[in-house]
Amino acid sequence: MLLAIDCGNTNTVFSIWDGEKFLCTLRTVTEHQRTADQYFVWLSTLLRHHKIEMEIDEVIISSTVPRVVYNLRVFSDRYFDCRPLVVGKPECLLPVDVRVDEGTAVGPDRLVNTVAGFDLHGGNLILVDFGTATTFDVVAEDGAYIGGVISPGVNLSLEALHNAAAALPHVDISKPQAVIGTNTVACMQSGVFWGYIGLVREICTRIKAERGVPMKVVATGGLAPLFQQTEMLFDEYNDDLTMHGLTVIHKYNKDRGTI
């Protein structure tokens, strides 16, 4: 079985893939101090709870936090006796081209999402990922990654607002009952909620105009359904987009004998 690991700035997700479907998906806080042994204790305990045998013999990793990759490599080697495939490393081949300015490093998560989006939906896509940052990735007709947009994430914006203004409380993001808030919390929620709807709509509109072709907008990330319920900003929503991309990349490399 394949263990797919997606390490983001806030959370790290582990999914078990049996070749046809995901048996389970587990999430933990990203901590660069966590050792290989700690990863194993955490994962084995939860797999026993889900009554899943730990018959893992292959691992693929996508990480936006370079400091955690070493311990994940040790974890893979020590407990599964395999060398993990790491997206972004030269030995990891991609089934799509990357067409950006020379010398530009594209985040592994954005490459994985591009692969997944093209595999599931074809080309001419805008992929909107609501993570620590809200990213917009543009996929060409042939599946190539051709650039995108990075903006502050929703929760990051709320946290910055709370930290920078002593009188403003910490609030959770939710759809406000009205645009005009009548208390501090409602004002903040309205600003963030409607502000991000405007941000997503405007950026997608400008990307489509710049490209000059019909484009499908695909969203991923936990907050996407919240924004979709009001404005129908997206054509598709896929919470497992990154994990699907990892399985596609792993199969692509396995078919070519690189692993």
Short mmCIF file of C-alpha atoms in Angstrom, two decimals:
data_model
loop_
_atom_site.label_atom_id
_atom_site.label_comp_id
_atom_site.label_asym_id
_atom_site.label_seq_id
_atom_site.Cartn_x
_atom_site.Cartn_y
_atom_site.Cartn_z
CA MET A 1 0.00 0.00 0.00
CA LEU A 2 0.99 3.59 -0.59
CA LEU A 3 1.30 6.19 2.15
CA ALA A 4 0.74 9.66 0.71
CA ILE A 5 1.91 12.55 2.91
CA ASP A 6 1.03 16.19 2.29
CA CYS A 7 2.89 18.49 4.68
CA GLY A 8 1.57 22.04 4.72
CA ASN A 9 2.49 25.04 6.82
CA THR A 10 -0.33 24.37 9.29
CA ASN A 11 -1.31 20.70 9.00
CA THR A 12 0.19 17.46 7.71
CA VAL A 13 -2.14 14.93 6.10
CA PHE A 14 -1.47 11.18 5.83
CA SER A 15 -3.59 9.04 3.49
CA ILE A 16 -3.46 5.29 2.89
CA TRP A 17 -4.04 4.31 -0.76
CA ASP A 18 -4.65 0.65 -1.64
CA GLY A 19 -4.38 1.18 -5.40
CA GLU A 20 -8.09 1.84 -5.93
CA LYS A 21 -9.27 4.00 -3.05
CA PHE A 22 -8.17 5.82 0.08
CA LEU A 23 -8.69 3.64 3.14
CA CYS A 24 -8.38 6.56 5.55
CA THR A 25 -7.07 10.10 5.82
CA LEU A 26 -5.46 11.38 9.03
CA ARG A 27 -4.43 14.90 9.96
CA THR A 28 -1.93 16.28 12.47
CA VAL A 29 -0.36 19.66 13.25
CA THR A 30 2.86 20.32 11.31
CA GLU A 31 5.81 20.35 13.71
CA HIS A 32 9.35 20.27 12.38
CA GLN A 33 10.62 18.94 15.72
CA ARG A 34 8.57 15.73 15.45
CA THR A 35 10.82 12.68 15.11
CA ALA A 36 10.41 9.61 12.94
CA ASP A 37 9.53 7.56 16.02
CA GLN A 38 6.82 10.01 17.02
CA TYR A 39 5.30 9.87 13.55
CA PHE A 40 5.20 6.08 13.77
CA VAL A 41 3.56 5.97 17.21
CA TRP A 42 0.91 8.48 16.12
CA LEU A 43 0.17 6.78 12.79
CA SER A 44 0.17 3.18 14.08
CA THR A 45 -2.16 4.10 16.95
CA LEU A 46 -4.73 5.68 14.65
CA LEU A 47 -4.53 2.90 12.08
CA ARG A 48 -5.28 0.36 14.81
CA HIS A 49 -8.30 2.46 15.77
CA HIS A 50 -9.48 2.35 12.14
CA LYS A 51 -8.73 -1.42 12.01
CA ILE A 52 -6.32 -0.97 9.10
CA GLU A 53 -3.26 -3.17 8.77
CA MET A 54 -0.04 -1.19 8.36
CA GLU A 55 1.06 -2.95 5.16
CA ILE A 56 2.77 0.13 3.74
CA ASP A 57 5.62 -0.49 1.31
CA GLU A 58 5.68 2.79 -0.66
CA VAL A 59 5.69 6.45 0.41
CA ILE A 60 5.32 9.74 -1.47
CA ILE A 61 5.77 13.14 0.17
CA SER A 62 4.82 16.68 -0.78
CA SER A 63 6.06 19.29 1.68
CA THR A 64 6.03 23.07 1.77
CA VAL A 65 8.07 22.90 4.99
CA PRO A 66 11.56 21.65 4.05
CA ARG A 67 12.64 21.06 7.67
CA VAL A 68 10.15 18.21 8.15
CA VAL A 69 11.24 16.22 5.11
CA TYR A 70 14.32 14.74 6.76
CA ASN A 71 12.38 13.14 9.60
CA LEU A 72 9.71 11.92 7.20
CA ARG A 73 12.46 10.29 5.12
CA VAL A 74 13.83 8.59 8.24
CA PHE A 75 10.29 7.54 9.19
CA SER A 76 9.80 5.95 5.77
CA ASP A 77 13.15 4.18 5.75
CA ARG A 78 13.07 2.96 9.36
CA TYR A 79 9.52 1.66 9.54
CA PHE A 80 8.59 0.80 5.95
CA ASP A 81 12.02 -0.02 4.53
CA CYS A 82 11.54 2.19 1.50
CA ARG A 83 12.95 5.40 0.08
CA PRO A 84 10.14 7.94 -0.27
CA LEU A 85 9.46 9.79 -3.48
CA VAL A 86 9.59 13.53 -2.71
CA VAL A 87 7.76 15.92 -5.04
CA GLY A 88 10.02 18.75 -6.15
CA LYS A 89 13.21 16.71 -6.05
CA PRO A 90 14.98 16.07 -9.40
CA GLU A 91 14.34 12.32 -9.23
CA CYS A 92 10.56 12.87 -8.99
CA LEU A 93 9.16 13.14 -12.51
CA LEU A 94 5.96 15.06 -13.23
CA PRO A 95 3.42 14.17 -15.93
CA VAL A 96 2.98 17.89 -16.72
CA ASP A 97 5.32 20.70 -17.75
CA VAL A 98 6.15 23.67 -15.51
CA ARG A 99 6.36 26.92 -17.49
CA VAL A 100 7.47 29.73 -15.21
CA ASP A 101 10.39 32.18 -15.10
CA GLU A 102 13.77 30.49 -15.05
CA GLY A 103 15.01 29.91 -11.52
CA THR A 104 11.54 30.10 -9.98
CA ALA A 105 10.77 27.43 -7.40
CA VAL A 106 7.12 26.37 -7.48
CA GLY A 107 5.67 24.96 -4.27
CA PRO A 108 5.24 21.16 -4.38
CA ASP A 109 1.62 21.47 -3.28
CA ARG A 110 0.85 23.63 -6.30
CA LEU A 111 2.48 21.14 -8.67
CA VAL A 112 0.57 18.25 -7.10
CA ASN A 113 -2.73 20.14 -7.39
CA THR A 114 -1.96 20.88 -11.05
CA VAL A 115 -1.39 17.19 -11.76
CA ALA A 116 -4.59 16.24 -9.96
CA GLY A 117 -6.68 18.95 -11.59
CA PHE A 118 -5.56 18.01 -15.09
CA ASP A 119 -6.09 14.30 -14.43
CA LEU A 120 -9.63 14.85 -13.14
CA HIS A 121 -10.86 17.82 -15.19
CA GLY A 122 -8.57 18.32 -18.18
CA GLY A 123 -6.86 21.60 -19.03
CA ASN A 124 -7.71 25.30 -18.90
CA LEU A 125 -8.25 25.35 -15.14
CA ILE A 126 -8.02 27.75 -12.25
CA LEU A 127 -7.30 25.83 -9.04
CA VAL A 128 -8.18 27.73 -5.86
CA ASP A 129 -6.67 26.25 -2.70
CA PHE A 130 -7.80 27.62 0.67
CA GLY A 131 -4.79 26.83 2.86
CA THR A 132 -2.50 28.90 5.05
CA ALA A 133 -2.27 31.02 1.89
CA THR A 134 -5.10 31.22 -0.64
CA THR A 135 -3.49 30.25 -3.94
CA PHE A 136 -4.72 30.38 -7.52
CA ASP A 137 -2.92 28.02 -9.92
CA VAL A 138 -3.42 28.28 -13.66
CA VAL A 139 -3.34 25.09 -15.73
CA ALA A 140 -2.93 25.33 -19.51
CA GLU A 141 -4.86 23.30 -22.05
CA ASP A 142 -2.11 20.67 -22.16
CA GLY A 143 -1.91 20.41 -18.36
CA ALA A 144 1.16 22.59 -17.86
CA TYR A 145 1.49 24.74 -14.78
CA ILE A 146 1.88 28.29 -16.09
CA GLY A 147 1.76 30.45 -12.97
CA GLY A 148 -0.75 31.79 -10.53
CA VAL A 149 -1.55 34.09 -7.64
CA ILE A 150 -0.76 33.94 -3.92
CA SER A 151 -2.79 35.86 -1.35
CA PRO A 152 -3.00 35.66 2.45
CA GLY A 153 -5.14 32.81 3.74
CA VAL A 154 -8.49 33.48 5.39
CA ASN A 155 -7.48 32.37 8.88
CA LEU A 156 -4.10 34.09 8.52
CA SER A 157 -5.86 37.36 7.73
CA LEU A 158 -8.13 37.03 10.75
CA GLU A 159 -5.18 36.20 13.00
CA ALA A 160 -3.18 39.17 11.70
CA LEU A 161 -6.15 41.48 12.29
CA HIS A 162 -6.51 40.24 15.85
CA ASN A 163 -2.78 40.48 16.61
CA ALA A 164 -2.28 43.92 15.07
CA ALA A 165 -5.31 45.62 16.62
CA ALA A 166 -5.52 45.23 20.39
CA ALA A 167 -9.23 46.08 20.54
CA LEU A 168 -10.27 43.47 17.97
CA PRO A 169 -11.09 39.94 19.20
CA HIS A 170 -10.25 36.63 17.60
CA VAL A 171 -13.24 35.44 15.55
CA ASP A 172 -14.07 32.36 13.52
CA ILE A 173 -14.90 32.72 9.85
CA SER A 174 -18.57 32.23 9.03
CA LYS A 175 -21.20 33.70 6.74
CA PRO A 176 -22.62 36.84 8.39
CA GLN A 177 -26.36 37.43 8.50
CA ALA A 178 -25.93 40.85 6.89
CA VAL A 179 -23.18 42.80 5.16
CA ILE A 180 -23.48 45.68 7.63
CA GLY A 181 -22.32 44.44 11.02
CA THR A 182 -23.90 45.85 14.16
CA ASN A 183 -21.17 44.61 16.51
CA THR A 184 -17.41 44.13 16.29
CA VAL A 185 -17.49 40.39 15.61
CA ALA A 186 -20.13 40.75 12.89
CA CYS A 187 -18.14 43.59 11.28
CA MET A 188 -14.98 41.48 11.17
CA GLN A 189 -16.77 38.41 9.84
CA SER A 190 -18.45 40.45 7.14
CA GLY A 191 -15.19 42.05 6.07
CA VAL A 192 -13.40 38.73 5.77
CA PHE A 193 -16.27 36.71 4.26
CA TRP A 194 -17.40 39.21 1.63
CA GLY A 195 -13.85 40.44 1.12
CA TYR A 196 -12.66 36.96 0.15
CA ILE A 197 -15.64 36.37 -2.09
CA GLY A 198 -14.71 39.58 -3.90
CA LEU A 199 -11.05 38.56 -4.01
CA VAL A 200 -11.77 35.12 -5.49
CA ARG A 201 -14.28 36.41 -8.03
CA GLU A 202 -12.10 39.29 -9.21
CA ILE A 203 -8.90 37.27 -9.52
CA CYS A 204 -10.65 34.47 -11.41
CA THR A 205 -12.34 37.00 -13.72
CA ARG A 206 -9.03 38.67 -14.51
CA ILE A 207 -7.25 35.35 -15.09
CA LYS A 208 -9.97 34.29 -17.54
CA ALA A 209 -9.77 37.63 -19.35
CA GLU A 210 -5.98 37.43 -19.55
CA ARG A 211 -6.06 33.88 -20.91
CA GLY A 212 -8.90 34.58 -23.33
CA VAL A 213 -10.33 31.05 -23.19
CA PRO A 214 -13.15 29.40 -21.21
CA MET A 215 -11.76 28.11 -17.92
CA LYS A 216 -13.16 25.87 -15.19
CA VAL A 217 -12.63 26.94 -11.58
CA VAL A 218 -11.88 24.07 -9.18
CA ALA A 219 -11.59 24.65 -5.43
CA THR A 220 -10.00 22.64 -2.65
CA GLY A 221 -9.41 23.24 1.04
CA GLY A 222 -11.76 23.16 4.00
CA LEU A 223 -13.19 26.68 3.63
CA ALA A 224 -14.21 26.35 -0.02
CA PRO A 225 -17.74 25.03 0.74
CA LEU A 226 -18.38 28.03 3.02
CA PHE A 227 -17.77 30.50 0.21
CA GLN A 228 -19.46 28.33 -2.42
CA GLN A 229 -22.80 28.18 -0.58
CA THR A 230 -23.61 31.82 -1.30
CA GLU A 231 -22.05 32.86 -4.55
CA MET A 232 -21.35 29.71 -6.61
CA LEU A 233 -17.78 30.81 -7.16
CA PHE A 234 -16.51 27.42 -8.29
CA ASP A 235 -17.45 24.89 -10.95
CA GLU A 236 -16.12 21.98 -8.90
CA TYR A 237 -14.98 21.28 -5.34
CA ASN A 238 -12.59 18.46 -4.44
CA ASP A 239 -11.34 18.11 -0.88
CA ASP A 240 -8.95 15.27 -1.86
CA LEU A 241 -7.33 17.09 -4.78
CA THR A 242 -3.78 17.06 -3.37
CA MET A 243 -3.94 13.43 -2.27
CA HIS A 244 -5.24 12.37 -5.67
CA GLY A 245 -2.35 14.22 -7.30
CA LEU A 246 0.16 12.36 -5.13
CA THR A 247 -1.21 8.99 -6.27
CA VAL A 248 -1.05 10.09 -9.93
CA ILE A 249 2.57 11.26 -9.57
CA HIS A 250 3.56 8.06 -7.78
CA LYS A 251 2.04 5.89 -10.50
CA TYR A 252 3.68 7.99 -13.22
CA ASN A 253 7.13 7.46 -11.66
CA LYS A 254 6.50 3.77 -10.99
CA ASP A 255 5.44 3.17 -14.60
CA ARG A 256 8.71 4.76 -15.75
CA GLY A 257 10.85 2.73 -13.40
CA THR A 258 12.19 5.65 -11.36
CA ILE A 259 11.04 3.97 -8.11
#
